[in-house]
Tab-separated table of C-alpha atoms in Angstrom:
chain	number	residue	atom	x	y	z
J	266	UNK	CA	-94.285	123.651	-145.161
J	267	UNK	CA	-93.565	120.387	-146.204
J	268	UNK	CA	-97.287	119.537	-146.385
J	269	UNK	CA	-97.860	123.129	-149.108
J	270	UNK	CA	-99.090	124.349	-146.393
J	271	UNK	CA	-98.807	128.476	-145.978
J	272	UNK	CA	-96.792	129.654	-142.561
J	273	UNK	CA	-97.814	132.131	-141.272
J	274	UNK	CA	-96.535	133.235	-137.116
J	275	UNK	CA	-96.596	136.537	-135.184
J	276	UNK	CA	-93.410	138.290	-134.034
J	277	UNK	CA	-92.877	141.777	-132.783
J	278	UNK	CA	-89.405	142.447	-131.778
J	279	UNK	CA	-85.782	142.074	-134.369
J	280	UNK	CA	-84.717	138.869	-132.893
J	281	UNK	CA	-88.707	136.870	-132.739
J	282	UNK	CA	-88.524	138.606	-136.743
J	283	UNK	CA	-84.740	136.576	-137.020
J	284	UNK	CA	-85.485	133.699	-135.864
J	285	UNK	CA	-88.965	133.199	-138.198
J	286	UNK	CA	-86.816	134.687	-141.098
J	287	UNK	CA	-83.673	131.793	-140.416
J	288	UNK	CA	-86.956	129.013	-139.703
J	289	UNK	CA	-87.946	130.351	-143.708
J	290	UNK	CA	-84.564	129.832	-145.147
J	291	UNK	CA	-83.860	126.914	-143.884
J	292	UNK	CA	-87.373	125.175	-144.879
J	293	UNK	CA	-86.710	126.189	-148.770
J	294	UNK	CA	-83.610	125.027	-148.726
J	295	UNK	CA	-83.842	121.948	-148.073
J	296	UNK	CA	-87.807	120.991	-149.781
J	297	UNK	CA	-87.975	124.665	-152.668
J	298	UNK	CA	-90.754	126.204	-153.166
J	299	UNK	CA	-92.241	129.199	-155.010
J	300	UNK	CA	-95.054	131.009	-153.606
J	301	UNK	CA	-95.729	129.712	-150.380
J	302	UNK	CA	-96.541	133.034	-149.570
J	303	UNK	CA	-94.860	132.270	-146.072
J	304	UNK	CA	-96.436	135.925	-142.835
J	305	UNK	CA	-95.025	136.999	-140.182
J	306	UNK	CA	-98.199	138.899	-137.951
J	307	UNK	CA	-96.673	142.238	-137.263
J	308	UNK	CA	-93.262	142.168	-137.969
J	309	UNK	CA	-92.732	144.988	-136.068
J	310	UNK	CA	-89.256	146.358	-134.623
J	311	UNK	CA	-87.725	144.961	-138.439
J	312	UNK	CA	-84.556	147.058	-138.480
J	313	UNK	CA	-82.676	147.677	-142.829
J	314	UNK	CA	-81.107	144.640	-142.615
J	315	UNK	CA	-83.686	142.105	-141.350
J	316	UNK	CA	-86.065	144.426	-144.463
J	317	UNK	CA	-83.235	143.536	-147.017
J	318	UNK	CA	-83.976	139.628	-145.927
J	319	UNK	CA	-87.347	139.948	-145.849
J	320	UNK	CA	-87.532	141.234	-150.069
J	321	UNK	CA	-84.756	138.914	-150.299
J	322	UNK	CA	-86.943	135.846	-149.232
J	323	UNK	CA	-89.709	136.346	-149.890
J	324	UNK	CA	-92.050	136.983	-147.630
J	325	UNK	CA	-94.634	138.775	-146.809
J	326	UNK	CA	-95.110	141.103	-143.460
J	327	UNK	CA	-98.832	142.384	-142.214
J	328	UNK	CA	-98.291	145.278	-140.214
J	329	UNK	CA	-101.037	146.995	-137.172
J	330	UNK	CA	-100.283	151.459	-137.927
J	331	UNK	CA	-103.007	151.086	-135.461
J	332	UNK	CA	-100.645	149.768	-132.431
J	333	UNK	CA	-99.349	153.131	-132.773
J	334	UNK	CA	-103.160	155.482	-132.587
J	335	UNK	CA	-103.943	153.132	-129.458
J	336	UNK	CA	-100.239	153.330	-127.666
J	337	UNK	CA	-98.238	155.452	-129.388
J	338	UNK	CA	-97.198	157.314	-125.706
J	339	UNK	CA	-96.888	154.492	-124.460
J	340	UNK	CA	-94.577	153.047	-126.558
J	341	UNK	CA	-92.431	156.679	-127.039
J	342	UNK	CA	-92.131	156.434	-123.019
J	343	UNK	CA	-91.456	152.158	-123.413
J	344	UNK	CA	-89.407	151.941	-126.401
J	345	UNK	CA	-88.317	155.280	-126.917
J	346	UNK	CA	-88.767	157.409	-130.204
J	347	UNK	CA	-85.554	155.374	-131.959
J	348	UNK	CA	-87.132	152.536	-131.562
J	349	UNK	CA	-90.263	153.063	-132.376
J	350	UNK	CA	-89.595	155.232	-135.779
J	351	UNK	CA	-88.761	151.683	-136.613
J	352	UNK	CA	-91.843	149.792	-135.776
J	353	UNK	CA	-93.930	148.565	-138.118
J	354	UNK	CA	-91.346	149.837	-140.922
J	355	UNK	CA	-94.045	150.555	-143.959
J	356	UNK	CA	-92.418	153.316	-145.826
J	357	UNK	CA	-88.653	151.351	-145.971
J	358	UNK	CA	-90.743	147.972	-146.493
J	359	UNK	CA	-92.290	149.024	-149.588
J	360	UNK	CA	-88.742	150.963	-150.760
J	361	UNK	CA	-87.580	147.629	-151.003
J	362	UNK	CA	-90.008	145.712	-153.070
J	363	UNK	CA	-91.811	144.248	-150.737
J	364	UNK	CA	-95.714	143.556	-150.262
J	365	UNK	CA	-96.990	144.698	-147.362
J	366	UNK	CA	-100.761	144.380	-145.271
J	367	UNK	CA	-101.955	145.961	-142.632
J	368	UNK	CA	-104.587	145.304	-140.463
J	369	UNK	CA	-106.317	145.332	-136.796
J	370	UNK	CA	-105.869	142.754	-134.552
J	371	UNK	CA	-108.995	144.177	-133.042
J	372	UNK	CA	-110.076	142.886	-130.409
J	373	UNK	CA	-106.119	144.042	-128.569
J	374	UNK	CA	-106.612	147.409	-130.743
J	375	UNK	CA	-109.404	149.231	-132.446
J	376	UNK	CA	-110.909	147.300	-135.612
J	377	UNK	CA	-111.975	151.634	-136.752
J	378	UNK	CA	-110.386	150.901	-140.579
J	379	UNK	CA	-110.555	154.529	-140.219
J	380	UNK	CA	-107.782	155.300	-137.458
J	381	UNK	CA	-105.175	151.931	-138.409
J	382	UNK	CA	-105.484	153.935	-142.745
J	383	UNK	CA	-105.254	157.310	-139.784
J	384	UNK	CA	-101.918	156.219	-138.610
J	385	UNK	CA	-100.401	154.735	-141.476
J	386	UNK	CA	-100.407	157.938	-143.299
J	387	UNK	CA	-99.328	160.329	-140.682
J	388	UNK	CA	-96.262	158.005	-138.090
J	389	UNK	CA	-99.534	159.509	-134.946
J	390	UNK	CA	-101.042	158.635	-132.047
J	391	UNK	CA	-104.651	159.233	-130.502
J	392	UNK	CA	-102.884	162.207	-128.924
J	393	UNK	CA	-101.509	163.152	-132.172
J	394	UNK	CA	-97.816	162.629	-131.636
J	395	UNK	CA	-95.296	161.859	-134.289
J	396	UNK	CA	-94.131	158.123	-133.884
J	397	UNK	CA	-91.143	158.083	-136.641
J	398	UNK	CA	-92.302	160.335	-138.976
J	399	UNK	CA	-90.701	159.103	-142.210
J	400	UNK	CA	-91.901	155.211	-142.386
J	401	UNK	CA	-94.857	157.104	-143.618
J	402	UNK	CA	-97.072	156.221	-146.929
J	403	UNK	CA	-99.371	157.924	-149.228
J	404	UNK	CA	-103.076	157.004	-149.544
J	405	UNK	CA	-103.091	155.271	-152.178
J	406	UNK	CA	-100.490	152.120	-150.622
J	407	UNK	CA	-102.350	152.896	-146.892
J	408	UNK	CA	-105.746	151.861	-148.864
J	409	UNK	CA	-104.191	149.474	-151.265
J	410	UNK	CA	-101.541	147.837	-147.792
J	411	UNK	CA	-105.102	147.747	-146.423
J	412	UNK	CA	-107.310	145.990	-148.999
J	413	UNK	CA	-105.870	143.548	-152.487
J	414	UNK	CA	-102.809	142.462	-151.267
J	415	UNK	CA	-104.688	141.337	-147.614
J	416	UNK	CA	-106.283	139.237	-150.250
J	417	UNK	CA	-102.964	138.362	-151.616
J	418	UNK	CA	-102.174	137.413	-148.435
J	419	UNK	CA	-104.405	134.653	-148.035
J	420	UNK	CA	-104.058	133.559	-151.725
J	421	UNK	CA	-107.911	135.354	-152.287
J	422	UNK	CA	-106.966	138.221	-154.563
J	423	UNK	CA	-108.981	136.012	-158.078
J	424	UNK	CA	-111.942	136.320	-154.782
J	425	UNK	CA	-111.837	140.883	-153.062
J	426	UNK	CA	-109.364	142.762	-152.468
J	427	UNK	CA	-110.611	144.610	-155.649
J	428	UNK	CA	-113.308	146.766	-156.933
J	429	UNK	CA	-113.320	144.468	-160.559
J	430	UNK	CA	-116.532	142.814	-161.804
J	431	UNK	CA	-115.895	138.499	-160.438
J	432	UNK	CA	-115.062	138.958	-157.174
J	433	UNK	CA	-117.123	139.382	-154.883
J	434	UNK	CA	-118.831	142.787	-153.741
J	435	UNK	CA	-117.494	143.804	-149.826
J	436	UNK	CA	-116.892	146.937	-149.908
J	437	UNK	CA	-118.579	150.536	-148.802
J	438	UNK	CA	-119.351	154.126	-149.706
J	439	UNK	CA	-117.869	157.066	-147.519
J	440	UNK	CA	-118.514	160.894	-147.985
J	441	UNK	CA	-115.864	161.887	-149.243
J	442	UNK	CA	-112.390	160.313	-150.580
J	443	UNK	CA	-109.583	160.151	-148.803
J	444	UNK	CA	-107.210	159.732	-151.123
J	445	UNK	CA	-108.124	163.421	-151.757
J	446	UNK	CA	-108.529	164.738	-148.472
J	447	UNK	CA	-105.883	165.585	-145.455
J	448	UNK	CA	-105.787	162.781	-143.297
J	449	UNK	CA	-107.561	164.626	-140.754
J	450	UNK	CA	-110.395	164.268	-142.848
J	451	UNK	CA	-110.003	160.800	-142.399
J	452	UNK	CA	-110.586	160.401	-138.367
J	453	UNK	CA	-114.368	162.186	-139.670
J	454	UNK	CA	-114.859	160.434	-142.364
J	455	UNK	CA	-118.478	159.125	-142.551
J	456	UNK	CA	-119.853	154.992	-143.710
J	457	UNK	CA	-123.395	156.549	-145.885
J	458	UNK	CA	-123.826	152.073	-146.989
J	459	UNK	CA	-121.820	148.641	-146.756
J	460	UNK	CA	-122.125	146.511	-149.334
J	461	UNK	CA	-122.128	142.409	-148.555
J	462	UNK	CA	-121.715	140.142	-151.193
J	463	UNK	CA	-123.768	142.742	-153.788
J	464	UNK	CA	-125.657	143.166	-150.549
J	465	UNK	CA	-126.527	146.432	-149.081
J	466	UNK	CA	-126.354	145.957	-145.527
J	467	UNK	CA	-126.416	150.115	-143.918
J	468	UNK	CA	-126.960	152.878	-145.348
J	469	UNK	CA	-126.986	155.771	-143.689
């Protein structure tokens, strides 16, 4: 922090998240820095009191809803439905004004963005079990978190993350609009074209 670096710390449990927030707070008190964009990767069990601190301190959480798709049944069994309801609290973070991004955490989970977006939108596992429905978000919110917010988290908002002239032309063309179809359609969507740096590298 003193050297002007952005800090990104991994935390899953609520105690670990609290420790990281304490450390970030002490660093800012000792040496205030605007727009540090310190992050918490996973930020899994971030309960309401911690969400309020994340919002107040201006910390950026990167969530992994793909865990719910891949491991939802095991999490329900080992954590229980009450705790699982607060895992990756996407809706609650957004409602508190926190910018949250999402990612795959590959190779721990599948890198397929369709499954990750589906889990964020539905809070369902691969076997169709609900994993905390109240934390569901809209397709638009999930897409923004996967693209523009992710770019902002790495200070790349003027380079990528949106379809805009002058930014990197990295995108895919799908055979359906994920914001207009039912969430289940996401899992069946086909990539018709992949563009990297303005050059087509795949056509289906």
